[in-house]
mmCIF file of C-alpha atoms and ligand atoms in Angstrom:
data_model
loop_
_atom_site.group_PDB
_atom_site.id
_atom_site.type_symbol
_atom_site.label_atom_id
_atom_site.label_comp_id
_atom_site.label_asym_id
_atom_site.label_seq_id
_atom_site.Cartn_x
_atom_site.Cartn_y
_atom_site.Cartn_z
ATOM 1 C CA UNK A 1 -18.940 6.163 7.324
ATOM 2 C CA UNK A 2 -16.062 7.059 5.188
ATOM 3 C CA UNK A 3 -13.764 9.083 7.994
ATOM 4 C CA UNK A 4 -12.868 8.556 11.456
ATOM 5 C CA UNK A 5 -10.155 6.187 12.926
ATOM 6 C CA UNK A 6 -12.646 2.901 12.798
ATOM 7 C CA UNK A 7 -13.328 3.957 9.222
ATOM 8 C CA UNK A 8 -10.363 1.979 6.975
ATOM 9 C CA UNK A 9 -8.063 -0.619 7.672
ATOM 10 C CA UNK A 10 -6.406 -0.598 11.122
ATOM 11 C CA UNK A 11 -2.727 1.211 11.040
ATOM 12 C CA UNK A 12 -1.060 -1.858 11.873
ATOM 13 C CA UNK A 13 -3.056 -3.420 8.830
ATOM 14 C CA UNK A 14 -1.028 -1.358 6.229
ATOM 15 C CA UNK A 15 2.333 -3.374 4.926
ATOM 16 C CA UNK A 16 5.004 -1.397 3.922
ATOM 17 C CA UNK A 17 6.099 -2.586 0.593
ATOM 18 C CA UNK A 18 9.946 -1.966 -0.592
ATOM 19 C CA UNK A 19 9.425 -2.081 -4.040
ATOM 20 C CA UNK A 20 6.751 -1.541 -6.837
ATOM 21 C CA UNK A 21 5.524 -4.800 -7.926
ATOM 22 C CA UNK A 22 4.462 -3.963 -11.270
ATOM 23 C CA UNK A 23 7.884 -1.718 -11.746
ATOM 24 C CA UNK A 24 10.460 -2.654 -9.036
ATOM 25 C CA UNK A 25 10.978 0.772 -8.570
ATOM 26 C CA UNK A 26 11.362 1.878 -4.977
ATOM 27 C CA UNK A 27 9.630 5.551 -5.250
ATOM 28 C CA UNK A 28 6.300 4.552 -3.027
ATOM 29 C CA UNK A 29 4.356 7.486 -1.428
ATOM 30 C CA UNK A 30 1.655 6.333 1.046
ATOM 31 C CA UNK A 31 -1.760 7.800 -0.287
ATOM 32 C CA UNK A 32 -4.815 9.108 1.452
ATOM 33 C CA UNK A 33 -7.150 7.222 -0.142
ATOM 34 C CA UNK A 34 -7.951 4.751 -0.313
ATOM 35 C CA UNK A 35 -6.722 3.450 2.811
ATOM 36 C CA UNK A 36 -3.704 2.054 3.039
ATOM 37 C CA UNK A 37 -2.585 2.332 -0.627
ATOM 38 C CA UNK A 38 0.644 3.287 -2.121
ATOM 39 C CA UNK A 39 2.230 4.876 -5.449
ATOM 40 C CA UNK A 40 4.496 4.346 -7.484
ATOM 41 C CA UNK A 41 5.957 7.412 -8.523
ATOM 42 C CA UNK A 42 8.175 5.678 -11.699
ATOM 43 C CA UNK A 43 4.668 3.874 -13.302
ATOM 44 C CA UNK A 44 2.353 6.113 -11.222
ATOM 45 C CA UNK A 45 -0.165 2.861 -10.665
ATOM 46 C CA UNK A 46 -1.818 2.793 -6.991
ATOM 47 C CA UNK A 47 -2.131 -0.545 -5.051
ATOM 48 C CA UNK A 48 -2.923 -1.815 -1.656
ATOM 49 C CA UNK A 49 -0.579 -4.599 -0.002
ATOM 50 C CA UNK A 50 -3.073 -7.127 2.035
ATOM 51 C CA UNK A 51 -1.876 -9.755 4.328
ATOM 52 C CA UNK A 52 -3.680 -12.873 3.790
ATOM 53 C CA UNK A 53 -2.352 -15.274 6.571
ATOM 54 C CA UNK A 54 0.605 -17.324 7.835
ATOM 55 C CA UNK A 55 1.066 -20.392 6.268
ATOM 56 C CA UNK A 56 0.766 -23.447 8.294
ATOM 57 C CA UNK A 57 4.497 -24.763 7.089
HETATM 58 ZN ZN1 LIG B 1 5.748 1.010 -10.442
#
């Protein structure tokens, strides 16, 4: 159960982050695996970016 479309997160489910947040740098490459995850080329640490919710106000 680790390939096919229903496998990971859903594409819309990735967030595109602008910069590192461990670094600020702005050199993210998408990654393979796992799902969804980026790197940062500058600090070369991989992360995911999950969306929790809205806020109610
Ligand atoms: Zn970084």
């Amino acid at each position: 159960m680790t390939s096919g479309p229903e496998g990971g997160a859903a594409p819309e489910g990735r967030a595109v982050p602008f910069y590192c947040p461990y670094c600020g740098d702005e050199e993210l490459v998408p990654q393979a695996e796992p799902a969804g995850a980026w790197k940062c080329e500058a600090c070369l640490r991989v992360f995911t970016v999950r969306l929790v919710g809205l806020a109610s106000g």
